[in-house]
Amino acid sequence: MKGLYTALMCSFDEQGNINEQGLREIVRYNIEVSEVDGLYVNGSTGENFLISTEQKKQIFEIVKDEVGDRVKLMAQVGSLNVDEAAELAQFVTNLGYDAISAVTPFYYKFDFEEIKDYYNTILEGVDTKLIIYSIPALTGVSMNLEQFGELFENEKIIGVKFTAPDFYLLERLRHAYPDKLIYSGFDEMLLSASVLNVDGAIGSTFNVNGKRAKQIFTLAQSGRIDEAREIQKVTNDLISEILENGLYQTIKEMLETQGVHAGYVRKPMKRLSEEKLLKARSIAEKYL
Ligand code: SI3
């Protein structure tokens, strides 16, 4: 399960329905052009928290059907509705996904016992292994070393997607849990995380920048830090331009320039203005 995973986008039409063909094209682009090691399905980048249970299931099915066994698949099933999360965990297990992942429960200020119970409930009915999705900036949930350790006591919890700029905690985790899988979640910090010996990374910008991300990771692993730093610099120029223009919308438009019908974002996300659409196309021209 090591390596680089694209946090997969989903293609939606103007009404917010899934565009199956577009989704299949995004999958193919990631596998055939970017050559990533795996896909992280229905994460933040997949606009997961804006869609229905039925749509989540449909996306899981289409992606598995398109991928087959070509790359590894991780299914993000986390939800404030723990019954839904457990149902989706069962659903993707039946589809043959390689692992599940679940965001820490957010919005209500759950205490740690509640968070632990949430993960144990999701895992009760399945044998599929789980990667914790930790993203404190969006969920407001920060866990410390001991709390990660307690979650890791459940042997079905095999790792964490660590989307935080806390490199002290990342180093402590790596040191304390050499056998757990740690994935870096911030693409702009991939080199720094790779130096700390993470097992892989999961990122939104890999949808358009997968090749550079892979180079950074591979170079860092073989100790070629100067070369990796050069590529991280170009990557961060690209990420800065994407973030300034609108993260998911810009990545979608960049994919469109490559003939991949990535479509529209779901409401309440807004569409790019004409000016920003042109900007997205110029970013694509500059970096792809
Ligand atoms: O679940 C997911 O879609 C992700 O893997 C998210 C990933 O951590 C991204 N975070 C968000 C909030 O989109 C990053 O890849 C992020 O977009 C990137 O580093 C730019 O800041």
Short mmCIF file of C-alpha atoms and ligand atoms in Angstrom, two decimals:
data_model
loop_
_atom_site.label_atom_id
_atom_site.label_comp_id
_atom_site.label_asym_id
_atom_site.label_seq_id
_atom_site.Cartn_x
_atom_site.Cartn_y
_atom_site.Cartn_z
CA MET A 1 0.00 0.00 0.00
CA LYS A 2 3.03 2.34 -0.11
CA GLY A 3 3.44 5.06 -2.72
CA LEU A 4 1.66 8.05 -4.20
CA TYR A 5 -2.12 8.18 -4.28
CA THR A 6 -4.12 10.80 -6.11
CA ALA A 7 -6.98 12.22 -4.06
CA LEU A 8 -9.33 11.62 -6.94
CA MET A 9 -11.58 14.34 -8.35
CA CYS A 10 -15.08 13.47 -9.48
CA SER A 11 -16.64 14.91 -12.62
CA PHE A 12 -20.08 16.50 -12.16
CA ASP A 13 -22.38 18.01 -14.75
CA GLU A 14 -23.94 21.47 -14.43
CA GLN A 15 -26.76 20.05 -12.27
CA GLY A 16 -24.34 18.30 -9.92
CA ASN A 17 -24.96 14.78 -11.27
CA ILE A 18 -22.03 12.41 -11.66
CA ASN A 19 -20.59 12.44 -15.16
CA GLU A 20 -19.56 8.80 -15.45
CA GLN A 21 -17.52 9.22 -18.62
CA GLY A 22 -15.71 12.20 -17.15
CA LEU A 23 -14.93 10.28 -13.98
CA ARG A 24 -13.54 7.38 -15.99
CA GLU A 25 -11.36 9.81 -17.95
CA ILE A 26 -9.96 11.29 -14.72
CA VAL A 27 -9.13 7.80 -13.49
CA ARG A 28 -7.41 6.89 -16.76
CA TYR A 29 -5.43 10.14 -16.82
CA ASN A 30 -4.10 9.45 -13.34
CA ILE A 31 -3.11 5.89 -14.15
CA GLU A 32 -1.90 6.22 -17.71
CA VAL A 33 -0.43 9.74 -17.82
CA SER A 34 0.52 10.55 -14.23
CA GLU A 35 1.31 6.92 -13.39
CA VAL A 36 0.44 7.22 -9.71
CA ASP A 37 0.49 4.14 -7.48
CA GLY A 38 -3.07 4.42 -6.30
CA LEU A 39 -6.26 6.43 -5.97
CA TYR A 40 -7.91 7.82 -2.84
CA VAL A 41 -11.59 7.85 -3.65
CA ASN A 42 -14.26 10.13 -2.14
CA GLY A 43 -11.93 12.28 -0.11
CA SER A 44 -12.14 16.02 0.27
CA THR A 45 -11.01 16.43 -3.34
CA GLY A 46 -13.81 14.15 -4.48
CA GLU A 47 -16.26 16.64 -2.90
CA ASN A 48 -17.39 13.71 -0.75
CA PHE A 49 -19.05 15.83 1.92
CA LEU A 50 -21.34 17.43 -0.67
CA ILE A 51 -22.90 14.28 -2.12
CA SER A 52 -25.47 11.63 -1.19
CA THR A 53 -24.80 8.07 -0.02
CA GLU A 54 -26.05 6.77 -3.37
CA GLN A 55 -23.66 9.01 -5.26
CA LYS A 56 -20.76 7.88 -3.06
CA LYS A 57 -21.60 4.25 -3.86
CA GLN A 58 -21.89 5.01 -7.56
CA ILE A 59 -18.45 6.66 -7.56
CA PHE A 60 -16.90 3.72 -5.69
CA GLU A 61 -18.39 1.33 -8.27
CA ILE A 62 -17.37 3.28 -11.35
CA VAL A 63 -13.80 3.77 -10.11
CA LYS A 64 -13.34 0.10 -9.23
CA ASP A 65 -14.79 -0.92 -12.57
CA GLU A 66 -12.43 1.42 -14.45
CA VAL A 67 -9.34 0.54 -12.41
CA GLY A 68 -9.72 -3.20 -12.04
CA ASP A 69 -6.45 -4.27 -10.44
CA ARG A 70 -4.23 -1.74 -12.19
CA VAL A 71 -3.49 0.39 -9.09
CA LYS A 72 -4.33 0.27 -5.39
CA LEU A 73 -7.60 1.76 -4.23
CA MET A 74 -8.36 3.44 -0.91
CA ALA A 75 -11.96 4.36 -0.12
CA GLN A 76 -12.67 7.31 2.14
CA VAL A 77 -15.87 6.31 3.94
CA GLY A 78 -15.80 8.69 6.92
CA SER A 79 -19.00 10.51 7.71
CA LEU A 80 -20.69 12.29 10.58
CA ASN A 81 -23.30 9.57 10.24
CA VAL A 82 -21.39 6.58 11.56
CA ASP A 83 -24.02 4.18 10.20
CA GLU A 84 -23.37 5.52 6.74
CA ALA A 85 -19.62 5.16 7.28
CA ALA A 86 -20.03 1.53 8.38
CA GLU A 87 -22.36 0.80 5.45
CA LEU A 88 -19.86 2.27 2.99
CA ALA A 89 -17.01 0.32 4.60
CA GLN A 90 -18.98 -2.87 3.94
CA PHE A 91 -19.87 -1.71 0.43
CA VAL A 92 -16.28 -1.05 -0.68
CA THR A 93 -15.08 -4.24 1.00
CA ASN A 94 -17.50 -6.16 -1.20
CA LEU A 95 -16.23 -4.26 -4.24
CA GLY A 96 -12.67 -5.34 -3.47
CA TYR A 97 -11.08 -2.04 -2.39
CA ASP A 98 -7.61 -2.48 -0.91
CA ALA A 99 -8.15 -0.29 2.15
CA ILE A 100 -10.61 2.07 3.73
CA SER A 101 -9.95 5.47 5.24
CA ALA A 102 -12.12 7.64 7.44
CA VAL A 103 -11.86 11.29 8.33
CA THR A 104 -11.98 12.04 12.05
CA PRO A 105 -15.57 12.95 13.00
CA PHE A 106 -15.97 16.72 12.88
CA TYR A 107 -18.36 19.64 13.58
CA TYR A 108 -19.45 18.49 17.06
CA LYS A 109 -16.57 18.59 19.46
CA PHE A 110 -16.23 14.85 20.02
CA ASP A 111 -13.92 13.76 22.80
CA PHE A 112 -11.27 11.13 22.19
CA GLU A 113 -13.37 8.23 23.52
CA GLU A 114 -16.07 9.15 21.00
CA ILE A 115 -13.52 9.31 18.18
CA LYS A 116 -12.19 5.89 19.15
CA ASP A 117 -15.68 4.46 19.26
CA TYR A 118 -16.38 5.92 15.80
CA TYR A 119 -13.41 4.04 14.29
CA ASN A 120 -14.18 0.82 16.12
CA THR A 121 -17.80 0.98 14.94
CA ILE A 122 -16.77 1.47 11.31
CA LEU A 123 -14.44 -1.51 11.55
CA GLU A 124 -16.75 -3.84 13.46
CA GLY A 125 -18.26 -5.59 10.45
CA VAL A 126 -15.28 -5.66 8.08
CA ASP A 127 -11.77 -7.07 7.88
CA THR A 128 -10.55 -4.36 5.52
CA LYS A 129 -7.71 -2.31 6.97
CA LEU A 130 -8.17 1.38 7.74
CA ILE A 131 -6.10 4.53 7.36
CA ILE A 132 -7.07 7.39 9.69
CA TYR A 133 -7.66 10.63 7.79
CA SER A 134 -6.36 13.42 10.01
CA ILE A 135 -6.81 16.96 8.72
CA PRO A 136 -7.05 19.28 11.76
CA ALA A 137 -7.31 22.51 9.74
CA LEU A 138 -10.65 21.39 8.28
CA THR A 139 -12.03 19.19 11.06
CA GLY A 140 -10.78 21.03 14.14
CA VAL A 141 -9.66 17.62 15.49
CA SER A 142 -6.00 17.43 16.54
CA MET A 143 -4.73 14.22 18.07
CA ASN A 144 -1.46 13.75 19.93
CA LEU A 145 1.06 10.94 19.77
CA GLU A 146 -0.57 8.94 22.57
CA GLN A 147 -4.00 9.21 21.00
CA PHE A 148 -2.75 7.99 17.63
CA GLY A 149 -1.09 5.17 19.57
CA GLU A 150 -4.38 4.22 21.22
CA LEU A 151 -6.15 4.12 17.85
CA PHE A 152 -3.32 2.03 16.42
CA GLU A 153 -4.00 -0.58 19.12
CA ASN A 154 -6.86 -1.74 16.90
CA GLU A 155 -4.88 -3.95 14.55
CA LYS A 156 -7.20 -3.14 11.68
CA ILE A 157 -6.00 0.49 11.85
CA ILE A 158 -2.82 0.34 9.83
CA GLY A 159 -1.89 3.97 9.31
CA VAL A 160 -2.70 7.63 8.99
CA LYS A 161 -3.06 10.18 6.27
CA PHE A 162 -1.31 13.05 7.99
CA THR A 163 -2.50 16.37 6.59
CA ALA A 164 -0.91 18.84 8.97
CA PRO A 165 2.15 21.06 9.03
CA ASP A 166 3.34 19.63 12.37
CA PHE A 167 6.65 18.01 11.47
CA TYR A 168 7.55 17.42 15.10
CA LEU A 169 4.50 15.21 15.57
CA LEU A 170 5.13 13.56 12.20
CA GLU A 171 8.69 12.66 13.23
CA ARG A 172 7.49 11.34 16.61
CA LEU A 173 4.84 9.22 14.91
CA ARG A 174 7.33 7.82 12.41
CA HIS A 175 9.74 6.96 15.17
CA ALA A 176 7.11 5.44 17.49
CA TYR A 177 5.24 3.44 14.82
CA PRO A 178 7.72 2.20 12.21
CA ASP A 179 5.28 -0.51 11.10
CA LYS A 180 2.28 1.77 10.52
CA LEU A 181 1.73 3.42 7.16
CA ILE A 182 2.09 7.20 7.20
CA TYR A 183 0.98 9.23 4.19
CA SER A 184 1.78 12.89 3.76
CA GLY A 185 -1.33 14.95 2.97
CA PHE A 186 -0.06 18.39 2.03
CA ASP A 187 1.42 18.33 -1.46
CA GLU A 188 3.39 21.54 -0.87
CA MET A 189 5.19 19.77 2.02
CA LEU A 190 5.86 16.48 0.26
CA LEU A 191 9.66 16.78 0.30
CA SER A 192 9.79 17.69 4.01
CA ALA A 193 7.55 14.75 4.84
CA SER A 194 9.50 12.40 2.58
CA VAL A 195 12.72 13.29 4.39
CA LEU A 196 11.00 12.07 7.56
CA ASN A 197 10.48 8.76 5.81
CA VAL A 198 6.75 8.68 5.21
CA ASP A 199 5.47 5.67 3.28
CA GLY A 200 3.64 7.67 0.67
CA ALA A 201 1.44 10.66 0.02
CA ILE A 202 -2.15 11.42 -0.90
CA GLY A 203 -2.86 14.67 -2.69
CA SER A 204 -5.32 16.67 -4.72
CA THR A 205 -2.76 18.30 -6.99
CA PHE A 206 -1.48 14.88 -8.07
CA ASN A 207 -4.50 14.92 -10.42
CA VAL A 208 -2.41 17.28 -12.57
CA ASN A 209 1.07 17.09 -11.04
CA GLY A 210 1.45 13.40 -10.29
CA LYS A 211 4.68 12.97 -12.23
CA ARG A 212 6.51 15.73 -10.35
CA ALA A 213 5.17 14.45 -7.02
CA LYS A 214 6.47 11.01 -7.79
CA GLN A 215 9.88 12.42 -8.71
CA ILE A 216 10.07 14.34 -5.43
CA PHE A 217 9.20 11.24 -3.44
CA THR A 218 11.55 8.91 -5.29
CA LEU A 219 14.48 11.35 -5.25
CA ALA A 220 14.03 12.02 -1.54
CA GLN A 221 13.94 8.31 -0.80
CA SER A 222 17.27 7.86 -2.52
CA GLY A 223 18.81 10.83 -0.72
CA ARG A 224 18.96 13.13 -3.77
CA ILE A 225 17.61 16.08 -1.83
CA ASP A 226 18.95 18.92 -3.99
CA GLU A 227 17.23 17.54 -7.07
CA ALA A 228 14.03 16.88 -5.12
CA ARG A 229 14.09 20.45 -3.79
CA GLU A 230 14.20 21.86 -7.33
CA ILE A 231 11.10 19.89 -8.28
CA GLN A 232 9.32 20.80 -5.04
CA LYS A 233 10.04 24.45 -5.89
CA VAL A 234 8.33 24.19 -9.31
CA THR A 235 5.54 22.19 -7.67
CA ASN A 236 5.01 24.89 -5.07
CA ASP A 237 4.97 27.61 -7.74
CA LEU A 238 2.21 25.60 -9.38
CA ILE A 239 0.34 24.96 -6.11
CA SER A 240 0.50 28.66 -5.17
CA GLU A 241 -1.08 29.60 -8.49
CA ILE A 242 -3.74 26.90 -8.14
CA LEU A 243 -4.63 27.91 -4.57
CA GLU A 244 -4.87 31.57 -5.51
CA ASN A 245 -7.21 30.80 -8.39
CA GLY A 246 -9.49 28.26 -6.61
CA LEU A 247 -8.22 24.77 -5.71
CA TYR A 248 -10.62 22.18 -7.09
CA GLN A 249 -12.08 24.36 -9.84
CA THR A 250 -8.64 25.15 -11.22
CA ILE A 251 -7.50 21.53 -11.17
CA LYS A 252 -10.70 20.57 -13.02
CA GLU A 253 -10.15 23.20 -15.69
CA MET A 254 -6.51 22.15 -16.05
CA LEU A 255 -7.69 18.59 -16.67
CA GLU A 256 -10.17 19.89 -19.26
CA THR A 257 -7.24 21.37 -21.21
CA GLN A 258 -5.84 17.83 -21.41
CA GLY A 259 -9.05 16.49 -22.92
CA VAL A 260 -10.25 15.08 -19.60
CA HIS A 261 -13.85 16.02 -18.91
CA ALA A 262 -13.51 16.88 -15.22
CA GLY A 263 -16.65 19.01 -15.34
CA TYR A 264 -18.04 21.29 -12.65
CA VAL A 265 -17.80 21.50 -8.88
CA ARG A 266 -20.84 20.84 -6.68
CA LYS A 267 -22.69 23.66 -4.99
CA PRO A 268 -22.14 25.51 -2.71
CA MET A 269 -18.71 25.65 -4.31
CA LYS A 270 -18.81 28.27 -6.96
CA ARG A 271 -17.65 28.16 -10.53
CA LEU A 272 -14.68 30.06 -11.83
CA SER A 273 -15.29 33.49 -13.37
CA GLU A 274 -14.29 33.93 -17.04
CA GLU A 275 -11.12 35.59 -15.88
CA LYS A 276 -10.22 32.71 -13.58
CA LEU A 277 -11.06 30.14 -16.24
CA LEU A 278 -8.52 31.80 -18.51
CA LYS A 279 -6.04 31.86 -15.66
CA ALA A 280 -6.56 28.12 -15.04
CA ARG A 281 -5.88 27.45 -18.72
CA SER A 282 -2.72 29.53 -18.62
CA ILE A 283 -1.52 27.64 -15.52
CA ALA A 284 -2.08 24.40 -17.42
CA GLU A 285 -0.13 25.71 -20.39
CA LYS A 286 2.74 26.73 -18.14
CA TYR A 287 3.04 23.55 -16.07
CA LEU A 288 1.53 20.59 -17.97
O1 SI3 B 1 -9.06 13.80 0.90
C1 SI3 B 1 -8.46 14.38 0.03
O2 SI3 B 1 -8.99 14.72 -1.01
C2 SI3 B 1 -7.07 14.74 0.26
O3 SI3 B 1 -6.17 13.95 0.20
C3 SI3 B 1 -6.85 16.06 0.57
C4 SI3 B 1 -5.40 16.52 0.51
O4 SI3 B 1 -4.81 16.42 1.78
C5 SI3 B 1 -5.49 17.92 0.04
N1 SI3 B 1 -6.19 18.71 1.02
C6 SI3 B 1 -7.31 19.36 0.71
C7 SI3 B 1 -8.03 20.00 1.81
O5 SI3 B 1 -7.72 19.46 -0.41
C8 SI3 B 1 -4.13 18.44 -0.32
O6 SI3 B 1 -3.73 17.70 -1.43
C9 SI3 B 1 -4.22 19.93 -0.68
O7 SI3 B 1 -5.27 20.17 -1.56
C10 SI3 B 1 -2.94 20.41 -1.32
O8 SI3 B 1 -1.85 20.11 -0.51
C11 SI3 B 1 -2.99 21.92 -1.58
O9 SI3 B 1 -2.99 22.63 -0.37
#
